[in-house]
PDB file of C-alpha atoms in Angstrom:
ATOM      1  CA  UNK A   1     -56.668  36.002-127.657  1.00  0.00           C
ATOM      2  CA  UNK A   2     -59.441  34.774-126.002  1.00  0.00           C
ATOM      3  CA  UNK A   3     -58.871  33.049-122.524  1.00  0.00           C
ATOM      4  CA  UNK A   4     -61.974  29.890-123.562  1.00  0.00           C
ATOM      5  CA  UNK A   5     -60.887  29.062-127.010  1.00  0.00           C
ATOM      6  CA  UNK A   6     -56.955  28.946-125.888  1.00  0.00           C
ATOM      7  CA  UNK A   7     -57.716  26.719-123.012  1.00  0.00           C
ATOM      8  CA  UNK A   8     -59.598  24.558-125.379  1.00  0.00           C
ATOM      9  CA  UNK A   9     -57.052  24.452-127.445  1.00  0.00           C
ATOM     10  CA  UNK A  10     -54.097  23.143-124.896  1.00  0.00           C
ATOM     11  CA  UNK A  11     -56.816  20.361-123.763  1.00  0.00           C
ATOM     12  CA  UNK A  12     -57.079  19.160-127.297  1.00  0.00           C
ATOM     13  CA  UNK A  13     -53.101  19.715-128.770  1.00  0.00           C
ATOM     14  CA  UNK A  14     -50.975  19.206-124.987  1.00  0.00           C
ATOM     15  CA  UNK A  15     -53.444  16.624-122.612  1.00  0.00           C
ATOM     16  CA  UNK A  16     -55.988  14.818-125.194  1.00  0.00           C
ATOM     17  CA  UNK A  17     -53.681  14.498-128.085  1.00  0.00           C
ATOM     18  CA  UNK A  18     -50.468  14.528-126.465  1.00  0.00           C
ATOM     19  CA  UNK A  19     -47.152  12.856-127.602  1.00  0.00           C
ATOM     20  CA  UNK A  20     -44.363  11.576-125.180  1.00  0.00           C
ATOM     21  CA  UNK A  21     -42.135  14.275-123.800  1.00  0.00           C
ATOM     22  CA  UNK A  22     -38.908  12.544-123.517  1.00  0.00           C
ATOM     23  CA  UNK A  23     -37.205   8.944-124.798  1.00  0.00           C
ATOM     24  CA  UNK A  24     -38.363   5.475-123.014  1.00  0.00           C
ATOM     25  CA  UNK A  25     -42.000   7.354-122.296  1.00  0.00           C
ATOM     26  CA  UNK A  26     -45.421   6.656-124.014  1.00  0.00           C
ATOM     27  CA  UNK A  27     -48.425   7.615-124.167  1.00  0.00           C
ATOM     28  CA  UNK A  28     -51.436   5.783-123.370  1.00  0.00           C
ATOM     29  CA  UNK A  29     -55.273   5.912-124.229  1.00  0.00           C
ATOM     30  CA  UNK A  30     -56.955   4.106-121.697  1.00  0.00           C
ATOM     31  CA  UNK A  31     -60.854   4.534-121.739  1.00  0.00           C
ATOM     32  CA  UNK A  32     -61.651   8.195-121.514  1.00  0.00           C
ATOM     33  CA  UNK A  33     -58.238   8.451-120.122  1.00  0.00           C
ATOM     34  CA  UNK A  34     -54.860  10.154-121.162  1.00  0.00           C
ATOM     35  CA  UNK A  35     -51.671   8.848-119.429  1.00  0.00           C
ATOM     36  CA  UNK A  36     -47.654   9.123-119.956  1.00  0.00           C
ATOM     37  CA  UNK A  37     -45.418   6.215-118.620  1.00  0.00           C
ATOM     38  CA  UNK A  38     -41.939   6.202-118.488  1.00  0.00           C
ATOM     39  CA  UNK A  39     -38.608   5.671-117.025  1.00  0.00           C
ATOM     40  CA  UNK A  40     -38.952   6.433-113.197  1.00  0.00           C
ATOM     41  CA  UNK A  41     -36.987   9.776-113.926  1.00  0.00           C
ATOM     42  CA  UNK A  42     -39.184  11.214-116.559  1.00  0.00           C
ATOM     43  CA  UNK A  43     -42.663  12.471-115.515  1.00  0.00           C
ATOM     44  CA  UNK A  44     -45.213   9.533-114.890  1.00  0.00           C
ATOM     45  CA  UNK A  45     -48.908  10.662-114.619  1.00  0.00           C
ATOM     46  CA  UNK A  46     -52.335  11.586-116.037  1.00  0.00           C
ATOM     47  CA  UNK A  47     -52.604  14.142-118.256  1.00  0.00           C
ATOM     48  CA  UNK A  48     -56.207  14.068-119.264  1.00  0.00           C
ATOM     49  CA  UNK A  49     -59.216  12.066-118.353  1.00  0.00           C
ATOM     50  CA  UNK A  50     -63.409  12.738-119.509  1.00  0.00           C
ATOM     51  CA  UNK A  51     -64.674  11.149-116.219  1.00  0.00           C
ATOM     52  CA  UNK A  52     -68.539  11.431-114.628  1.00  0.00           C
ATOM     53  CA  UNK A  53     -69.404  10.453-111.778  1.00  0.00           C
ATOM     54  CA  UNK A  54     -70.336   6.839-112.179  1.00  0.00           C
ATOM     55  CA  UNK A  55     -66.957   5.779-113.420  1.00  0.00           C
ATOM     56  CA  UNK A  56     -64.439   8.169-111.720  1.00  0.00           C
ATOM     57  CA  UNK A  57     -63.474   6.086-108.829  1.00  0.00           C
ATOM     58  CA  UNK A  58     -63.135   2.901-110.965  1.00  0.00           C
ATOM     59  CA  UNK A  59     -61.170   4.867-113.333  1.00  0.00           C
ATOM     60  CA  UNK A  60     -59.092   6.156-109.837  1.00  0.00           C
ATOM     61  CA  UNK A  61     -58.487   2.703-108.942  1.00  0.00           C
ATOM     62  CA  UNK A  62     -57.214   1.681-112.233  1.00  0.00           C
ATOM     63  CA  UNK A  63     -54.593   4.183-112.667  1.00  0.00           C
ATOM     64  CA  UNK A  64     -53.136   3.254-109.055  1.00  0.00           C
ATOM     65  CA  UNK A  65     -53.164  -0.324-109.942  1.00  0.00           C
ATOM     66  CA  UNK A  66     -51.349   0.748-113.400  1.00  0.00           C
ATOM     67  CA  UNK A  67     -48.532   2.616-111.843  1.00  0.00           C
ATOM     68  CA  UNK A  68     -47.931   0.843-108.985  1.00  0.00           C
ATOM     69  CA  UNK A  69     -47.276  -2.275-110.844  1.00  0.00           C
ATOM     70  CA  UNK A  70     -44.587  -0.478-112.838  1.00  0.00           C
ATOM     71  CA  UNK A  71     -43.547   0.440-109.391  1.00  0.00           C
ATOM     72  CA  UNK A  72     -43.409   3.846-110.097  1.00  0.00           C
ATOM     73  CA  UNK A  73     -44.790   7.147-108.439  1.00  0.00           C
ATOM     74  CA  UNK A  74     -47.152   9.093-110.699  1.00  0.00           C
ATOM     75  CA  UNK A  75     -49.343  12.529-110.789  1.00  0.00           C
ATOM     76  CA  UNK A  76     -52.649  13.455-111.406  1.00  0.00           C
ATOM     77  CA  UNK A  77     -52.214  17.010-112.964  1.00  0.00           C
ATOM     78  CA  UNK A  78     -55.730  17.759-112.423  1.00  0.00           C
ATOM     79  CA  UNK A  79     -57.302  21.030-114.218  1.00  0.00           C
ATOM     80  CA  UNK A  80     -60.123  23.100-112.119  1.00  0.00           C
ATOM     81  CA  UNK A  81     -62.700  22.469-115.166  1.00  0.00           C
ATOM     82  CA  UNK A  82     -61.846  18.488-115.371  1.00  0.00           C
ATOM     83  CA  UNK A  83     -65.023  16.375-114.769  1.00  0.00           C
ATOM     84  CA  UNK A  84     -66.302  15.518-112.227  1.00  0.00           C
ATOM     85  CA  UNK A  85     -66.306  18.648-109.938  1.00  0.00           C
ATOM     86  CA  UNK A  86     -65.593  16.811-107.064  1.00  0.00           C
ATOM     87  CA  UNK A  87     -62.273  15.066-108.715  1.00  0.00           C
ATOM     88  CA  UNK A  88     -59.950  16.278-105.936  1.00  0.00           C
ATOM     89  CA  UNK A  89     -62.030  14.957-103.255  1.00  0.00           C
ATOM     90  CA  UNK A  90     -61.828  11.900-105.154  1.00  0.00           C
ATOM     91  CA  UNK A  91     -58.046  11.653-105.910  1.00  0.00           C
ATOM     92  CA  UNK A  92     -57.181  12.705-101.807  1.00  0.00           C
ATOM     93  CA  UNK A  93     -59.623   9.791-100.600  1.00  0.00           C
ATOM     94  CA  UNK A  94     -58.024   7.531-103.075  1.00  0.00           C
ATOM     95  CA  UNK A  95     -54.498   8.292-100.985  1.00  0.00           C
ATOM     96  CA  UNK A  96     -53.412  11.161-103.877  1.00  0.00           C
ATOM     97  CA  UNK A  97     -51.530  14.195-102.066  1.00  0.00           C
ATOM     98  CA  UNK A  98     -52.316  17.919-103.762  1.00  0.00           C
ATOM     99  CA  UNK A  99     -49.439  20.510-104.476  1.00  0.00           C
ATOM    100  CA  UNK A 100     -49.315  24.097-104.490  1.00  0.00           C
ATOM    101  CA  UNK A 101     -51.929  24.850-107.149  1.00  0.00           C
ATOM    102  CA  UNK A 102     -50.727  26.724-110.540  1.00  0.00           C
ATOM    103  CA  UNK A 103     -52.454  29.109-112.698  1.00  0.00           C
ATOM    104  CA  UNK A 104     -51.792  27.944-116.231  1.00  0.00           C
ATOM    105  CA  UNK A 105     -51.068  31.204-118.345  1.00  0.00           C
ATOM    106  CA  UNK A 106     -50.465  32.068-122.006  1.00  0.00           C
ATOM    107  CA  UNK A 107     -49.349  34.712-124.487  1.00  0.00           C
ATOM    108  CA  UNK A 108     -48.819  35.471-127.975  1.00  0.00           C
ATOM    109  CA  UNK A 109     -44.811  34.529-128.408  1.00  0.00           C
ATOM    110  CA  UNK A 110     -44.150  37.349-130.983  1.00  0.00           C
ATOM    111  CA  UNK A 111     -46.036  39.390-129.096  1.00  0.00           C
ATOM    112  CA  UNK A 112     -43.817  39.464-125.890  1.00  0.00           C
ATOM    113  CA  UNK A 113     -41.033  41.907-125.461  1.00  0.00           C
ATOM    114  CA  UNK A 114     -38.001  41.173-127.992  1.00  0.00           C
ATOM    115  CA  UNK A 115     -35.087  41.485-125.639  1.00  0.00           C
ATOM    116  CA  UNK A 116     -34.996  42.580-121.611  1.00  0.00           C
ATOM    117  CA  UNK A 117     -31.833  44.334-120.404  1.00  0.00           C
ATOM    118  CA  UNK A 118     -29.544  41.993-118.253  1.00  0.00           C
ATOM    119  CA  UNK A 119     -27.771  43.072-114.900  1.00  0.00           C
ATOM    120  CA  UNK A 120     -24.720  44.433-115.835  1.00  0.00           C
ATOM    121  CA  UNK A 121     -22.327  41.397-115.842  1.00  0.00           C
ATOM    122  CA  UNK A 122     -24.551  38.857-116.520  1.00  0.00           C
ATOM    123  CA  UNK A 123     -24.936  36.517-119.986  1.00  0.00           C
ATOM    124  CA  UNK A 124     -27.186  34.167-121.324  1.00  0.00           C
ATOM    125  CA  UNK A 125     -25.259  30.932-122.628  1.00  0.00           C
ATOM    126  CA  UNK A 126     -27.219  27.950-123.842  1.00  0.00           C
ATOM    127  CA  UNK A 127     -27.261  24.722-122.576  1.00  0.00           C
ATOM    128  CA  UNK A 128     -26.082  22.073-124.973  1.00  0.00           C
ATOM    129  CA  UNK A 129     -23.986  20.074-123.153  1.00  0.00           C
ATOM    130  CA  UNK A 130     -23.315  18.141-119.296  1.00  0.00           C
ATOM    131  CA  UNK A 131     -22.093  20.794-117.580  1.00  0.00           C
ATOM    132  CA  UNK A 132     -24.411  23.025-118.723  1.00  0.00           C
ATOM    133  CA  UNK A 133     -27.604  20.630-117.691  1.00  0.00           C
ATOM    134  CA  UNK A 134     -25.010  20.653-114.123  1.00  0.00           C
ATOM    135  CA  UNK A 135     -25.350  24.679-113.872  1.00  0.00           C
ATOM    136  CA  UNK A 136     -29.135  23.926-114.393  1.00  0.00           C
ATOM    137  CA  UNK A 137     -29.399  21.457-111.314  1.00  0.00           C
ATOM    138  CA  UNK A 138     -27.687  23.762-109.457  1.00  0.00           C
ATOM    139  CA  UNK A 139     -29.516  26.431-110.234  1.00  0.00           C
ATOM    140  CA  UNK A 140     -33.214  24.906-109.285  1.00  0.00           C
ATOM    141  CA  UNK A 141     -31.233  23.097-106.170  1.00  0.00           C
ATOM    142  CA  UNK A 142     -30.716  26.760-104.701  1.00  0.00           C
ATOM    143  CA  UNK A 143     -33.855  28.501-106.223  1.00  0.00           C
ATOM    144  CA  UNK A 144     -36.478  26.101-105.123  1.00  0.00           C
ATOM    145  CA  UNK A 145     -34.588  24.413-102.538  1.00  0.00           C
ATOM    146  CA  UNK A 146     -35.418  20.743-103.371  1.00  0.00           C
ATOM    147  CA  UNK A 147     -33.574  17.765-105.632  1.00  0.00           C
ATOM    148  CA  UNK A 148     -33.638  18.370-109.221  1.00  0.00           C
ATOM    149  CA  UNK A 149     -31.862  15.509-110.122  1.00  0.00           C
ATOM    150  CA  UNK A 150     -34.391  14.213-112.161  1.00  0.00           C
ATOM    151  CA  UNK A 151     -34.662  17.317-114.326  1.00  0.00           C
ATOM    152  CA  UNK A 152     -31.425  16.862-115.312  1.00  0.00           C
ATOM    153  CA  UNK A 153     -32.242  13.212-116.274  1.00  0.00           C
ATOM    154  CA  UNK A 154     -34.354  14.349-118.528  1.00  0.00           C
ATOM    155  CA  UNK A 155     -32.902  17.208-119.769  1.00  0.00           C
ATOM    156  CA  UNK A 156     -29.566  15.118-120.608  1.00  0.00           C
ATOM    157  CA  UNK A 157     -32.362  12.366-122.057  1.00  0.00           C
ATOM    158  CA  UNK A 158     -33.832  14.808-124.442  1.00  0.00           C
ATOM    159  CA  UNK A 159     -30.347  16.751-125.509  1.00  0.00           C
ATOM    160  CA  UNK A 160     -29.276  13.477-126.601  1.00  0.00           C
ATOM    161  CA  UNK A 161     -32.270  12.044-128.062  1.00  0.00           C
ATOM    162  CA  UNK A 162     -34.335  14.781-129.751  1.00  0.00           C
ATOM    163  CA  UNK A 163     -33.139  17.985-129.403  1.00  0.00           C
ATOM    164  CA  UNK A 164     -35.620  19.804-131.606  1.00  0.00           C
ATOM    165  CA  UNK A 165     -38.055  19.032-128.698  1.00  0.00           C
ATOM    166  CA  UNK A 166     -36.029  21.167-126.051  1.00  0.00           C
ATOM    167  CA  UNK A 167     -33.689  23.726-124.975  1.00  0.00           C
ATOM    168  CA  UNK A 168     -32.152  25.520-121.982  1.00  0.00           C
ATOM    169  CA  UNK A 169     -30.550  28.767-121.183  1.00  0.00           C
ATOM    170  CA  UNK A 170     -28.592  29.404-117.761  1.00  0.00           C
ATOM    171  CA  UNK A 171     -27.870  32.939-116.785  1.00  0.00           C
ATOM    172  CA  UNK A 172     -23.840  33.516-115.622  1.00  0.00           C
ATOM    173  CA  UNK A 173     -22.868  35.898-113.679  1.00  0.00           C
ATOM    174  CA  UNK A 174     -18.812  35.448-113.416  1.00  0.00           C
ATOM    175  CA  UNK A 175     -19.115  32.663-114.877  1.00  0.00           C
ATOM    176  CA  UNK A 176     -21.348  31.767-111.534  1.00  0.00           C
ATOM    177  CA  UNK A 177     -24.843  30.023-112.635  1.00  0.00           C
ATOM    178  CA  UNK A 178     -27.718  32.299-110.959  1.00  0.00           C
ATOM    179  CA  UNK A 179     -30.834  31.396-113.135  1.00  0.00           C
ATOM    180  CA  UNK A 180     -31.731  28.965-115.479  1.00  0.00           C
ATOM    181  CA  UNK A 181     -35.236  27.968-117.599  1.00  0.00           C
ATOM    182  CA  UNK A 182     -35.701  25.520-120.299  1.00  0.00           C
ATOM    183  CA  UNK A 183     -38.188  25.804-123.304  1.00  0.00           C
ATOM    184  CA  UNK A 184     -40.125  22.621-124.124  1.00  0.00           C
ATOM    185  CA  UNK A 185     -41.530  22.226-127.735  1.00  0.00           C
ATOM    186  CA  UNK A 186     -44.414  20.349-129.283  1.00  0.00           C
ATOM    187  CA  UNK A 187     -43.760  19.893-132.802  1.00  0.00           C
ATOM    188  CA  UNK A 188     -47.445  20.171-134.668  1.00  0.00           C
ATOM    189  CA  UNK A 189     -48.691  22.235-132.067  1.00  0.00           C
ATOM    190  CA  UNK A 190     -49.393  26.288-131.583  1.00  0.00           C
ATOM    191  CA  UNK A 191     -47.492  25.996-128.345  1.00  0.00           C
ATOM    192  CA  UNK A 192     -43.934  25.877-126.229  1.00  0.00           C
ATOM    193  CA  UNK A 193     -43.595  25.331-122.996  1.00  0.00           C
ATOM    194  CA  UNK A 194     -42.088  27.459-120.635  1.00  0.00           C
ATOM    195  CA  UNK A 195     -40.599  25.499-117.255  1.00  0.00           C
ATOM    196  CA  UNK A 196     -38.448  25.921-114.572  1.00  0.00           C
ATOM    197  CA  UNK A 197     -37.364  29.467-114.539  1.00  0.00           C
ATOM    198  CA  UNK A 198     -35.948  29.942-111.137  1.00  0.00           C
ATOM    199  CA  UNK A 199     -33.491  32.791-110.166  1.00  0.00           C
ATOM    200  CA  UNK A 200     -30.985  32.090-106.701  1.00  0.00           C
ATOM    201  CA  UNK A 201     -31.495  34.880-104.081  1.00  0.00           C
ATOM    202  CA  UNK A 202     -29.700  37.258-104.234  1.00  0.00           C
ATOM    203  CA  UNK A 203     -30.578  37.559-107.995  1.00  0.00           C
ATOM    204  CA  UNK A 204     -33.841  38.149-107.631  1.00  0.00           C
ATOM    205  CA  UNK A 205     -35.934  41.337-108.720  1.00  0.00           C
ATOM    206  CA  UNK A 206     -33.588  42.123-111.373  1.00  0.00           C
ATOM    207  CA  UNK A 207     -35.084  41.553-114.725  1.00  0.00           C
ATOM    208  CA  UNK A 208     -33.857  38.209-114.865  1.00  0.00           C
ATOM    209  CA  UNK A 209     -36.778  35.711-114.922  1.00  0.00           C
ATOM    210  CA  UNK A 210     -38.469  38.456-117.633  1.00  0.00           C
ATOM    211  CA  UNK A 211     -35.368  37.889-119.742  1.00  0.00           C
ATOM    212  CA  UNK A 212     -35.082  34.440-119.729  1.00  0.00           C
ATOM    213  CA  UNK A 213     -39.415  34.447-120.745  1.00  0.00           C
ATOM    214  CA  UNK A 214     -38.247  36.723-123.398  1.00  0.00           C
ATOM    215  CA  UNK A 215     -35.089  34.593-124.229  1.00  0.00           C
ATOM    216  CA  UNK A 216     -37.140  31.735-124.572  1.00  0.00           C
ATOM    217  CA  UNK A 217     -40.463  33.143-126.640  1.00  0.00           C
ATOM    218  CA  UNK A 218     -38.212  34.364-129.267  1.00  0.00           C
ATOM    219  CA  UNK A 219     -36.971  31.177-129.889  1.00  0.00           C
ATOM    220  CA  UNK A 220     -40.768  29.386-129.937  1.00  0.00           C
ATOM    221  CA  UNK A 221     -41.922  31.878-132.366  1.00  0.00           C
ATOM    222  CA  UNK A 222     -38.921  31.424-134.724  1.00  0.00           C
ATOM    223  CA  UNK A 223     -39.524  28.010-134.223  1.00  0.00           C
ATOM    224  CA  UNK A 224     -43.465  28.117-135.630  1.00  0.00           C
ATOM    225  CA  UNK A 225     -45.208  28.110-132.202  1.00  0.00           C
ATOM    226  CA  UNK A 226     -47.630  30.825-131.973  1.00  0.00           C
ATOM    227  CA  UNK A 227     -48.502  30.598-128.049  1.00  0.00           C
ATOM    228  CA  UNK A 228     -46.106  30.254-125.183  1.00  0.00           C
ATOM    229  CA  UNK A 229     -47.790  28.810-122.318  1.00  0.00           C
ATOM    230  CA  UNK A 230     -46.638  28.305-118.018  1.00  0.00           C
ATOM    231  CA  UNK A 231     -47.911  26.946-115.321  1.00  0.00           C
ATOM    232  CA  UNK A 232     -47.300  29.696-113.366  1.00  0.00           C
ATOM    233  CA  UNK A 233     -46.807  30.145-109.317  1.00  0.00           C
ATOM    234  CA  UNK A 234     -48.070  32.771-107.631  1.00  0.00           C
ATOM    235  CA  UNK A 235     -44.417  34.488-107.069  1.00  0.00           C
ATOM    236  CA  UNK A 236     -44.207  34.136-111.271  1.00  0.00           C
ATOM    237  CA  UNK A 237     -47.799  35.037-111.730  1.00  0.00           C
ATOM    238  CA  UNK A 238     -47.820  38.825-111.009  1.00  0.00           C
ATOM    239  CA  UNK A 239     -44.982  39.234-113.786  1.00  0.00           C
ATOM    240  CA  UNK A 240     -46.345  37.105-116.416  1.00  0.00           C
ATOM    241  CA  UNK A 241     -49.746  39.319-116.216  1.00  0.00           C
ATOM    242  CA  UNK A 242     -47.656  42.687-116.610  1.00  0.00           C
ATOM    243  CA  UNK A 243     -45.978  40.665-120.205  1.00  0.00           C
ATOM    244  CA  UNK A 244     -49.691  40.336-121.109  1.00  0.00           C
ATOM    245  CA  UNK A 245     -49.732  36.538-120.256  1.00  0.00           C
ATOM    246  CA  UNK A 246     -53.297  35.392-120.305  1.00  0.00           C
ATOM    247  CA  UNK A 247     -55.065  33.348-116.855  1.00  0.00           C
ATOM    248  CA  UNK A 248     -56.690  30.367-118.603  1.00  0.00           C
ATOM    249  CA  UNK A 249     -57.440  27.943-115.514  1.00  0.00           C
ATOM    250  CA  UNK A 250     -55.599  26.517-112.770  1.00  0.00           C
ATOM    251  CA  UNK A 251     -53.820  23.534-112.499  1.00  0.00           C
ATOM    252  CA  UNK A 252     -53.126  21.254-109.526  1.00  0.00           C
ATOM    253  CA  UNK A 253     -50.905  18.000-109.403  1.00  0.00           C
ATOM    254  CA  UNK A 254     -51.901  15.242-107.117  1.00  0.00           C
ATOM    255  CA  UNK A 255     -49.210  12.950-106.745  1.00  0.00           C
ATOM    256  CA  UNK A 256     -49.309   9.267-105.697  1.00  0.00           C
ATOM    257  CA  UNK A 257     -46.576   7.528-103.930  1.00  0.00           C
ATOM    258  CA  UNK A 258     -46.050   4.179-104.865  1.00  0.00           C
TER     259      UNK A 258
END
């Protein structure tokens, strides 16, 4: 793999060319700019945008006026090679707050290890149904320590509507949910998604986020996806490397609070 073509790649197939990721969202080609809009649960934001200098702050401007009259808070997932260079000065002047940045990573999918020995006790089960998208909540409520209500939204949104596009595993241990990840899936493209794999303390430094990014590659490549790609933190980073995940750039998302 090499790092330039790949990240070429995900600009054309996942921001420029990019179909909705869940029901009641589109996406929109405004200008040299690449937006989803959607339900105020489901991600709202930029995805791509070719900007110079000239028209970046009008282009700023009209993306505010666009969201906030759908009354409806939005991001700016801004990649460190988007145009122009100073883009992030821009978005913070034009009221946008930045996140923790990400690296965004990826790796052959048949190429990662087959299968990662659980903790004794522990099981993989599939999420297919509401109280499994409940374990999942709970889950990333204790991992990360923040509301993720709105994931399962949109999981429950996408199990219902197009389940070829998605699918979640939560880790039991007696019967107790202490990790969980989904997969996300972009038919006609090389890649799948890897998101949300959080572990509750306790569980962590046991194998378990490598088996759920082992869990979850086998099923992209048996489902035609040659990459697997993450947006990964820096607590995630360190273990993605030793899989042979690949650094491609780094990823930061303003967000906008309308």
């Amino acid at each position: 793999m090499e790092p330039q073509h790949l990240r070429d790649l995900y600009d054309l197939q996942l921001r420029r060319e990019a179909r909705p990721d869940g029901p009641g969202c589109r996406v929109e080609r405004v200008g040299p700019v690449v937006r989803q809009a959607g339900p105020a649960h489901a991600w709202n934001g930029v995805l791509w945008s070719g900007l110079d200098e000239p028209a970046a702050d009008a282009a700023i401007a009209a993306q505010i006026d666009h969201y906030r009259t759908a009354g409806v808070s939005f991001e700016w997932k801004l990649y460190a090679h988007d145009t122009p260079a100073d883009l992030g000065e821009r978005l913070r002047a034009a009221g946008f707050t930045p996140e923790d940045p990400e690296t965004l990573m990826a790796a052959e999918a048949a190429d990662l290890p087959g299968e990662v020995p659980l903790p004794e006790g522990v099981e993989l089960r599939a999420v297919t149904d509401e109280a499994g998208v409940r374990q999942v909540v709970e889950v990333h409520d204790r991992a990360f320590g923040t509301d993720s209500s709105h994931i399962g939204r949109q999981l429950l949104d996408r199990l219902a509507a197009d389940p070829d596009t998605v699918t979640a595993v939560v880790a039991l241990a007696d019967d107790e949910p202490v990790s969980a990840a989904r997969l996300e899936l972009y038919p006609g493209t090389d890649f799948a998604g890897l998101w949300g794999g959080g572990t509750v303390e306790g569980w962590r430094g046991r194998g378990l986020y490598r088996a759920l990014v082992a869990h979850r590659a086998r099923i992209a490549a048996a489902r035609g996806h040659r990459y697997v790609q993450v947006d990964a933190a820096d607590t995630s980073r360190p273990i993605l490397l030793r899989l042979g995940f690949l650094p491609l750039t780094t990823t930061t998302p303003y967000v906008y609070a309308v």
